[in-house]
mmCIF file of N, CA and C in Angstrom:
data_model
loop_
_atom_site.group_PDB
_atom_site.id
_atom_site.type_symbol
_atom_site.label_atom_id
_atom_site.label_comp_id
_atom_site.label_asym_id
_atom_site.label_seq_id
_atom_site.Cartn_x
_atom_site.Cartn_y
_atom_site.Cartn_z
ATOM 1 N N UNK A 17 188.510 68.580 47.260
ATOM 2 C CA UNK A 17 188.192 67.255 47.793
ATOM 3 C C UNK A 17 188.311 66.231 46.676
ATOM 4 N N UNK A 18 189.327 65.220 46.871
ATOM 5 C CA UNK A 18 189.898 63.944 45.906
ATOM 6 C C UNK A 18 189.701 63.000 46.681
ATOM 7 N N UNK A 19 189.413 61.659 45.649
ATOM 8 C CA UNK A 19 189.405 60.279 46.271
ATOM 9 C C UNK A 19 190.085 59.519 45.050
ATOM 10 N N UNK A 20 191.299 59.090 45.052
ATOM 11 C CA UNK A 20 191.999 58.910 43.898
ATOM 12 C C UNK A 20 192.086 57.149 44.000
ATOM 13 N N UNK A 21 191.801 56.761 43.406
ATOM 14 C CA UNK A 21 191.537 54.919 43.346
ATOM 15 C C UNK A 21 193.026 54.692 42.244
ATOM 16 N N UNK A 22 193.930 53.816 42.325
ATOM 17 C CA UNK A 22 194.992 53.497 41.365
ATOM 18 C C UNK A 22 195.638 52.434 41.766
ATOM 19 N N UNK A 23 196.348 51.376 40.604
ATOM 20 C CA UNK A 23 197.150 50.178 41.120
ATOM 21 C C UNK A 23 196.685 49.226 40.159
ATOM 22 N N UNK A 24 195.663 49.297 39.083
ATOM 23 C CA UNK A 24 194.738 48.217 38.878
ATOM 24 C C UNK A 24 195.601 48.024 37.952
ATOM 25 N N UNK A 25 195.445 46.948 37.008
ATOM 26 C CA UNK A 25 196.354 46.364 35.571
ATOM 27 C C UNK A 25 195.832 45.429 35.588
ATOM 28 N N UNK A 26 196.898 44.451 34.700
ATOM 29 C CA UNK A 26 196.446 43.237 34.164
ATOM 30 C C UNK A 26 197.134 42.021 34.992
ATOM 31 N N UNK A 27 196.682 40.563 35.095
ATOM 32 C CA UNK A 27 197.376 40.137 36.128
ATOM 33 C C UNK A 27 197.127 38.622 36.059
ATOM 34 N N UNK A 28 197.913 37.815 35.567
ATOM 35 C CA UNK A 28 197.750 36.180 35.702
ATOM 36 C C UNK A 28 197.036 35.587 36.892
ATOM 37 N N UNK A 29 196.204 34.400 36.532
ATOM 38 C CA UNK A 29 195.228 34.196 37.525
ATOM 39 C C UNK A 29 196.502 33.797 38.536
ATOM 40 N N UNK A 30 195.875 33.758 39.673
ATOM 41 C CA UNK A 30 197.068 33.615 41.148
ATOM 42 C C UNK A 30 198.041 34.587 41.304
ATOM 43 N N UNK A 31 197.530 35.960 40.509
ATOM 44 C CA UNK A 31 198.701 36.796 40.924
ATOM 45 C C UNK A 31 198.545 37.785 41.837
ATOM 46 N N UNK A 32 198.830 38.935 41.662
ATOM 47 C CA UNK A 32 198.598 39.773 42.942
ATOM 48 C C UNK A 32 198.727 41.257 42.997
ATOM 49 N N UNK A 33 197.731 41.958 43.283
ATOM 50 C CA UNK A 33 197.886 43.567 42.814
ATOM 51 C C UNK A 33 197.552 44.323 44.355
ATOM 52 N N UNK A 34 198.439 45.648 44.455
ATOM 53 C CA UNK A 34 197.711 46.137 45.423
ATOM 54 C C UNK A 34 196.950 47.349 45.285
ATOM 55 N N UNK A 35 195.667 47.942 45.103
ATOM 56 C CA UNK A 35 195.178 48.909 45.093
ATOM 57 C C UNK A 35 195.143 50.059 46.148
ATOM 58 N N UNK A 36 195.299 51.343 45.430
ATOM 59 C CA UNK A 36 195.366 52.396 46.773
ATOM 60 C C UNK A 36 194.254 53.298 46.356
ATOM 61 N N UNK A 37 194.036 53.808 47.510
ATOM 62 C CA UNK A 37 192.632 54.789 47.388
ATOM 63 C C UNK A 37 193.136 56.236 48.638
ATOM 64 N N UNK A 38 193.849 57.513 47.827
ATOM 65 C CA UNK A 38 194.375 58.547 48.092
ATOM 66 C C UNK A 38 193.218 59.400 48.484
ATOM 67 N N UNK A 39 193.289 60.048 49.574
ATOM 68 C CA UNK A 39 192.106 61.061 49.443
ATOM 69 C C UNK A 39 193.207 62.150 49.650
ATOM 70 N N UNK A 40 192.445 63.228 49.298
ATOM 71 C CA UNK A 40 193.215 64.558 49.454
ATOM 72 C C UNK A 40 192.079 65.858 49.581
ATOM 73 N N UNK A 41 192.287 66.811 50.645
ATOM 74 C CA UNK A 41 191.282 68.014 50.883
ATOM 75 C C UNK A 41 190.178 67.174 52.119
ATOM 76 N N UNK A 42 190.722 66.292 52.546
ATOM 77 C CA UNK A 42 189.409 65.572 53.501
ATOM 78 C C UNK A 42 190.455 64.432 54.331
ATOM 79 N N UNK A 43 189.845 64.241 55.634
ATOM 80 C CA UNK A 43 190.569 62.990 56.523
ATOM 81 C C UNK A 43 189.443 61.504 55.967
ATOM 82 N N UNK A 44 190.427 60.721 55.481
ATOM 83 C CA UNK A 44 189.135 59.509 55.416
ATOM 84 C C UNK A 44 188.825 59.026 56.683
ATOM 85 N N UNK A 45 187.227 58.682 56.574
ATOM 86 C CA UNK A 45 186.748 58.024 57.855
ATOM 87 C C UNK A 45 186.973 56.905 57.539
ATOM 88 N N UNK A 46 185.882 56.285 57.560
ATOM 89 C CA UNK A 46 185.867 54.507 57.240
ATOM 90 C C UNK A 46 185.831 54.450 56.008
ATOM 91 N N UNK A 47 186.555 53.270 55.293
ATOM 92 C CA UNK A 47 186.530 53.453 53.924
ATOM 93 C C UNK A 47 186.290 52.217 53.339
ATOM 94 N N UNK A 48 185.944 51.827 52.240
ATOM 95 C CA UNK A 48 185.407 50.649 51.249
ATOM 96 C C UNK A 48 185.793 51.119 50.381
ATOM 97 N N UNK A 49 185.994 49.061 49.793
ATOM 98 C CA UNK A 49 186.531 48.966 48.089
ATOM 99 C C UNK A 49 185.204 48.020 47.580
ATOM 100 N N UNK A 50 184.944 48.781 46.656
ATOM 101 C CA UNK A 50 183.586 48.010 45.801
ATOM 102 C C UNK A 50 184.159 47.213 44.120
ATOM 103 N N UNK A 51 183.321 46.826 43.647
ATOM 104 C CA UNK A 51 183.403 46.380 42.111
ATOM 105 C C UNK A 51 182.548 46.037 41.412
ATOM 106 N N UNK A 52 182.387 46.517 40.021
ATOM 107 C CA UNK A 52 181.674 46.264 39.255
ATOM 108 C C UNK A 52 181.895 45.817 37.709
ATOM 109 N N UNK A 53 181.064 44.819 37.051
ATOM 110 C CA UNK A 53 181.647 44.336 35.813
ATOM 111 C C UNK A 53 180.218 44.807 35.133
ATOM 112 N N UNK A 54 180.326 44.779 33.642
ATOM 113 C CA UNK A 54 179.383 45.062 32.651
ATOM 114 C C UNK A 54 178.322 44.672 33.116
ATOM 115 N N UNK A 55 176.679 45.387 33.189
ATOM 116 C CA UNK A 55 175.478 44.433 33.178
ATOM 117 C C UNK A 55 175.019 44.034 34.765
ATOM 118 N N UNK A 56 176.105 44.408 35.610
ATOM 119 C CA UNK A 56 175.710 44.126 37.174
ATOM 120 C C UNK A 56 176.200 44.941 38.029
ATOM 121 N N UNK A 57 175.054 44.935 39.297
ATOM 122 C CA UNK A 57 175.683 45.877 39.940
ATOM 123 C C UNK A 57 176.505 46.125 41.157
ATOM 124 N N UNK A 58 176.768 47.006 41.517
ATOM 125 C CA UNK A 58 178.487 47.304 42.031
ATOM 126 C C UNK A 58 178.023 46.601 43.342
ATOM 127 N N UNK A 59 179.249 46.163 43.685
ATOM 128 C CA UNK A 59 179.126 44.974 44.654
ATOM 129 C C UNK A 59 180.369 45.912 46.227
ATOM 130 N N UNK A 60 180.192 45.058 47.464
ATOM 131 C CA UNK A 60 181.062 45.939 47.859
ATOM 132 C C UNK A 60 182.067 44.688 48.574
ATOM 133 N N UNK A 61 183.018 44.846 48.823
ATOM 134 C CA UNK A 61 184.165 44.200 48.866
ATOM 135 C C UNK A 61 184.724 43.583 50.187
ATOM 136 N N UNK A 62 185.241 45.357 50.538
ATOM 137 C CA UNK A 62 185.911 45.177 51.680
ATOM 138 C C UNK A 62 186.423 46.883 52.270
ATOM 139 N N UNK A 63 186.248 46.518 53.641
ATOM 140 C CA UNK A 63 185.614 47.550 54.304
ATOM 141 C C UNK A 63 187.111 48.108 55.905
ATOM 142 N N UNK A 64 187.619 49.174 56.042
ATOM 143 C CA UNK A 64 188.405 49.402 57.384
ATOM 144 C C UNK A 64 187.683 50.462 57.673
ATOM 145 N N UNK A 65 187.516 50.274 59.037
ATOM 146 C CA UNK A 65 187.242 51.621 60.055
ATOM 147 C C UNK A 65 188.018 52.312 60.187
ATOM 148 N N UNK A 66 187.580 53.432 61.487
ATOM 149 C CA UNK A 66 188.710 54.385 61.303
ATOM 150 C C UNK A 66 190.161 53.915 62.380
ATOM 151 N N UNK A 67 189.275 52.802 63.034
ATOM 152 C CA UNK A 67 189.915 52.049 64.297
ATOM 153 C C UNK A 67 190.769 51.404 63.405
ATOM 154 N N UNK A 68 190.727 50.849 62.378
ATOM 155 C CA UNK A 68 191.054 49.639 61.706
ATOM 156 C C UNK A 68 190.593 48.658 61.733
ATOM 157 N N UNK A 69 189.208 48.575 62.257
ATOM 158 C CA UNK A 69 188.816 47.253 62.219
ATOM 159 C C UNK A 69 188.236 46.545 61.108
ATOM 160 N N UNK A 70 188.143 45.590 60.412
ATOM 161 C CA UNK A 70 188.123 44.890 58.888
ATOM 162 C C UNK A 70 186.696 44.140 58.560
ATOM 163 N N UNK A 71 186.324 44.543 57.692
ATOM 164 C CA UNK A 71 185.391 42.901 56.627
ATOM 165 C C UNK A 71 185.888 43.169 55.030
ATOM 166 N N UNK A 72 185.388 42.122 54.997
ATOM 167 C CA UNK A 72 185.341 41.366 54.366
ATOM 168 C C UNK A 72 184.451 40.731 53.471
ATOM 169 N N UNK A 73 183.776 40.823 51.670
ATOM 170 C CA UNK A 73 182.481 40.229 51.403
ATOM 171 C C UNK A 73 183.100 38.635 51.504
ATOM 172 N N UNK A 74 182.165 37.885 51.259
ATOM 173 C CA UNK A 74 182.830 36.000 51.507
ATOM 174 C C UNK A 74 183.336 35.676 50.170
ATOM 175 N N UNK A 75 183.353 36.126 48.985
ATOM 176 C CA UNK A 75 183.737 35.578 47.754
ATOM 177 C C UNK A 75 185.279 36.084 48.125
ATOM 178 N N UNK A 76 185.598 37.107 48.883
ATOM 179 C CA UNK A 76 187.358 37.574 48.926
ATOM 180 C C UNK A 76 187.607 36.991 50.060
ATOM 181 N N UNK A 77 187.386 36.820 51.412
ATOM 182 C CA UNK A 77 187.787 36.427 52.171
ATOM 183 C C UNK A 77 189.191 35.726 51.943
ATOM 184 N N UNK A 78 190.232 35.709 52.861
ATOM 185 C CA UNK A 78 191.080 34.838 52.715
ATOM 186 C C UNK A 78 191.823 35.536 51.623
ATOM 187 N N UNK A 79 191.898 36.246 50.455
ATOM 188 C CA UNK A 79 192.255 36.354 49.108
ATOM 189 C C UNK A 79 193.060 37.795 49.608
ATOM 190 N N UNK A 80 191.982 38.694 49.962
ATOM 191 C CA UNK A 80 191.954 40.251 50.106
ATOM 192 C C UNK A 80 192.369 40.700 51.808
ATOM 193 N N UNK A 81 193.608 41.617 51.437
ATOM 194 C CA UNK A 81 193.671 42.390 52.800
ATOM 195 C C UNK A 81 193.541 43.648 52.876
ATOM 196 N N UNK A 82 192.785 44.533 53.678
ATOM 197 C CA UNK A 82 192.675 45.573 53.541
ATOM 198 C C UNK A 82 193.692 46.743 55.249
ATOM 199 N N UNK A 83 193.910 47.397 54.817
ATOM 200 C CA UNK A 83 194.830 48.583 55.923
ATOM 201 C C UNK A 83 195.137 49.543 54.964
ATOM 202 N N UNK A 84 195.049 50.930 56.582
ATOM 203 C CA UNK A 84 194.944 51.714 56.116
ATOM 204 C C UNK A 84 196.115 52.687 56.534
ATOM 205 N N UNK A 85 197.314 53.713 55.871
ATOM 206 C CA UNK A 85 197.784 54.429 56.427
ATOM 207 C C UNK A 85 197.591 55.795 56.919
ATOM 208 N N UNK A 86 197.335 56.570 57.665
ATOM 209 C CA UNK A 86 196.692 57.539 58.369
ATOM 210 C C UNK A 86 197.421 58.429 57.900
ATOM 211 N N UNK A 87 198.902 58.425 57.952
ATOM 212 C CA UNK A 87 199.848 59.088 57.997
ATOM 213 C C UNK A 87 199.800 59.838 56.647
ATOM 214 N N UNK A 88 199.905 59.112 55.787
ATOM 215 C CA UNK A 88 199.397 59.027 54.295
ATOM 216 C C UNK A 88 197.725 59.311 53.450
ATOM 217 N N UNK A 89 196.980 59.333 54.683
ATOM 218 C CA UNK A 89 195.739 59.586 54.107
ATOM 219 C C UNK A 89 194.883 58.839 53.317
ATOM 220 N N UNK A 90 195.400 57.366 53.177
ATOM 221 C CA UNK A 90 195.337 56.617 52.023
ATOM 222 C C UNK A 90 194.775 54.936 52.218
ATOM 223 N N UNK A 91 193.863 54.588 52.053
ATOM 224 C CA UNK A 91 194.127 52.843 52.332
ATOM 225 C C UNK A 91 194.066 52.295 50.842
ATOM 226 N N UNK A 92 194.424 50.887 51.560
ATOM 227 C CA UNK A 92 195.344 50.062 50.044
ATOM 228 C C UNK A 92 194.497 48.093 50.355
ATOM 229 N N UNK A 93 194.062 48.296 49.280
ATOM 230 C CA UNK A 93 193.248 46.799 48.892
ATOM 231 C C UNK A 93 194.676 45.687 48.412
ATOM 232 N N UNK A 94 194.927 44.888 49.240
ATOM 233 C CA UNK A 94 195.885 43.864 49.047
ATOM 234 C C UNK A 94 195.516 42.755 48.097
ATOM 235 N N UNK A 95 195.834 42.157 47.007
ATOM 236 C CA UNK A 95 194.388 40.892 46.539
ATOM 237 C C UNK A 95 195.484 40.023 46.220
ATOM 238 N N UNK A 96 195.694 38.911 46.896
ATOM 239 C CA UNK A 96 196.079 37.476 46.245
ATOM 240 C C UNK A 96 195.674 36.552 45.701
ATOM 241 N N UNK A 97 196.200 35.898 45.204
ATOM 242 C CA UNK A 97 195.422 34.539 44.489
ATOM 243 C C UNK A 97 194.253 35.184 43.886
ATOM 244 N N UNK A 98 194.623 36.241 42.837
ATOM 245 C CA UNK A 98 193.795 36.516 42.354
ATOM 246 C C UNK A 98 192.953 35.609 40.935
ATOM 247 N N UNK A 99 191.431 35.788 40.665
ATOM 248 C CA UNK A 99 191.110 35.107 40.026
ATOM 249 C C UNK A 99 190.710 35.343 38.622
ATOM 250 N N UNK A 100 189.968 35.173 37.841
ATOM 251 C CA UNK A 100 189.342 36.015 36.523
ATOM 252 C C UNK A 100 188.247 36.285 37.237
ATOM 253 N N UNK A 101 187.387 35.606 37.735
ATOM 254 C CA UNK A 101 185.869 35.993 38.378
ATOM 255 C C UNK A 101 186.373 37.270 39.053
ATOM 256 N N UNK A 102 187.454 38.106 39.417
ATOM 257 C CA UNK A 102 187.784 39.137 40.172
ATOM 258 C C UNK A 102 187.792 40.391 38.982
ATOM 259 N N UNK A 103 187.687 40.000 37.926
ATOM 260 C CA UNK A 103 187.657 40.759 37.147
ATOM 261 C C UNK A 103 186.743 42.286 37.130
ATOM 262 N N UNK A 104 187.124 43.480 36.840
ATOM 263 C CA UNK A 104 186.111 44.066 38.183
ATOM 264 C C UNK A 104 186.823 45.760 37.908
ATOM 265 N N UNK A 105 185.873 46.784 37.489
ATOM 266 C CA UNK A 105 185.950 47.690 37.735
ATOM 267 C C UNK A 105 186.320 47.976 39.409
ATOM 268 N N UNK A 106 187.210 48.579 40.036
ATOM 269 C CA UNK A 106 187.507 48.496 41.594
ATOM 270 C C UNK A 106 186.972 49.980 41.994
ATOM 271 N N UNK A 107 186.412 50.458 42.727
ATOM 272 C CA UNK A 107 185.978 52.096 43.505
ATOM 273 C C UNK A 107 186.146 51.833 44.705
ATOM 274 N N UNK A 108 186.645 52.683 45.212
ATOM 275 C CA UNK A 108 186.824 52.991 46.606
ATOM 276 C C UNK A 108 185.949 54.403 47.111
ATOM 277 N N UNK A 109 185.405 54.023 48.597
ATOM 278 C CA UNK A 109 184.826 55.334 48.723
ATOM 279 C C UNK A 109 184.830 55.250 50.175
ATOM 280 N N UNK A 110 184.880 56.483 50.734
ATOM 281 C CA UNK A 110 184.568 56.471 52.347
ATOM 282 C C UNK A 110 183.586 57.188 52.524
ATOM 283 N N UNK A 111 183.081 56.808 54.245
ATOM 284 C CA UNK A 111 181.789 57.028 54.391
ATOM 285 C C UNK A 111 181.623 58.128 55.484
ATOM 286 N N UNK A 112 180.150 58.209 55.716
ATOM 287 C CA UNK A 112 179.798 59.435 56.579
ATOM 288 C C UNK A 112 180.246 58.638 58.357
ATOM 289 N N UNK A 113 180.557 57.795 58.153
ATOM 290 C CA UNK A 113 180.484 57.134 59.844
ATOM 291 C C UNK A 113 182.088 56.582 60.095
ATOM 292 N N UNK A 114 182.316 56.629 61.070
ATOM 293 C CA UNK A 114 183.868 55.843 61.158
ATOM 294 C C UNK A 114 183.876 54.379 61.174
ATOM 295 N N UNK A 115 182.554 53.937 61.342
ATOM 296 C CA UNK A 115 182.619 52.402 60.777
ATOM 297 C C UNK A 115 182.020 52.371 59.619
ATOM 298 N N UNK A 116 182.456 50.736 58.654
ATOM 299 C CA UNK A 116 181.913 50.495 57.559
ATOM 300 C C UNK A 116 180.367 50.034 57.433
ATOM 301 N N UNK A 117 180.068 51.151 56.967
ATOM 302 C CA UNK A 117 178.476 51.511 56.060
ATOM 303 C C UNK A 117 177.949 51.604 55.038
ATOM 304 N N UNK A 118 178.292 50.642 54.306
ATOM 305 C CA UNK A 118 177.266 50.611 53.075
ATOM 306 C C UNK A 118 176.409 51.000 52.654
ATOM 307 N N UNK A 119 176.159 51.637 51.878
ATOM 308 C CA UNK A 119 174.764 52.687 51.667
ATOM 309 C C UNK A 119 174.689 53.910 52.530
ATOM 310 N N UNK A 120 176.238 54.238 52.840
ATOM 311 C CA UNK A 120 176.073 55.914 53.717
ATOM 312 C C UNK A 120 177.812 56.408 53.192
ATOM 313 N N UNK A 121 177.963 56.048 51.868
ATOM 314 C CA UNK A 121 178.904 56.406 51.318
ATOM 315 C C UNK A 121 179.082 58.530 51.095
ATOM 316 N N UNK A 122 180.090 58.963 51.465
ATOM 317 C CA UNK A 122 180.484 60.252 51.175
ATOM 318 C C UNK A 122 180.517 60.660 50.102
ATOM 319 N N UNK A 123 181.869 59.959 49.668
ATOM 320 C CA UNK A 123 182.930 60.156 48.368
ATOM 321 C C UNK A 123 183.425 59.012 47.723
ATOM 322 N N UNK A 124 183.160 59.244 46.416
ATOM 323 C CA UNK A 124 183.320 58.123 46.169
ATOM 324 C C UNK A 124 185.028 58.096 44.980
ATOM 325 N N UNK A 125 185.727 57.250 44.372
ATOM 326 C CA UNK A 125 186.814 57.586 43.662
ATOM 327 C C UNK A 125 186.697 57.222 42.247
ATOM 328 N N UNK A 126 187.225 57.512 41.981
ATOM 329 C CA UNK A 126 186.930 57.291 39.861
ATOM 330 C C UNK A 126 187.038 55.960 39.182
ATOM 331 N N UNK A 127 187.642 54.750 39.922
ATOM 332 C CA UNK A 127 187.699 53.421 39.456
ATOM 333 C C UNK A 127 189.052 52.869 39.344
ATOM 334 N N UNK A 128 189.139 52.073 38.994
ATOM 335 C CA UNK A 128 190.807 51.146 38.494
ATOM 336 C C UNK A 128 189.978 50.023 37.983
ATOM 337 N N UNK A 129 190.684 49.885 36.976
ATOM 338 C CA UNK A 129 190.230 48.294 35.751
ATOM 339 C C UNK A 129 191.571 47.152 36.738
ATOM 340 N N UNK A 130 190.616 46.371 36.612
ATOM 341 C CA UNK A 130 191.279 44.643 37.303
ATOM 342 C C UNK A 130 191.199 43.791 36.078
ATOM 343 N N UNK A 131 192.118 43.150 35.773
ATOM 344 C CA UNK A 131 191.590 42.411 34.273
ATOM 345 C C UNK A 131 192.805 41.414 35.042
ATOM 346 N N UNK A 132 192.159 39.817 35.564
ATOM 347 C CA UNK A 132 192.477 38.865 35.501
ATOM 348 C C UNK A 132 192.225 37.588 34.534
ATOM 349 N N UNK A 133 193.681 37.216 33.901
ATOM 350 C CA UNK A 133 193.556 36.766 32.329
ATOM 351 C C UNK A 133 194.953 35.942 32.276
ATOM 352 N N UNK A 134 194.776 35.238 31.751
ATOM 353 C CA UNK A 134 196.320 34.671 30.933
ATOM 354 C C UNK A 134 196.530 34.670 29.680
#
């Protein structure tokens, strides 16, 4: 059982990365992308069911798209207009429910560094 988080780098403010979150040995249910920077704690992002249905926290709104491929096993964090305040250890994890649940996380994935900078 894997939850593989990857995609993250470095990235001029307004630019644009897409993150993927692989599971392998398990079907993801509902899944979330969280983040965390030095000194605070992990925040959660953005969220697909197993339906596909979406949120969103309000600081990404508009910025961040989230979908998921089934086929592939895998969903993928879209981020535009990205900012430095996005700056952000990224985890992905899915949960015990097929909708998004916060605080009923399964599995969680190992991270990706976001470093928005010029």
């Amino acid at each position: 059982v894997q939850l593989q988080a990857s995609g993250g780098g470095l990235v001029q403010p307004g630019g644009s990365l897409r993150l993927s979150c692989a599971a392998s040995g398990f079907t993801l249910s509902a899944t979330g992308w969280y983040r965390q920077v030095p000194g605070k704690t992990r925040e959660w992002v953005a969220g697909i069911s197993t339906g596909g249905n979406k949120a969103f926290a309000d600081p990404v709104k508009g910025r961040l798209t989230i979908s998921r491929d089934n086929a592939e096993n895998t969903v993928y964090l879209q981020m535009n207009s990205l900012k430095p305040e996005d700056t952000a250890v990224y985890y992905c994890a899915t949960y015990n429910y097929p909708t998004v649940t916060p605080g009923a996380e399964k599995y969680w994935g190992q991270g990706t560094q976001v470093t928005v900078s010029s």
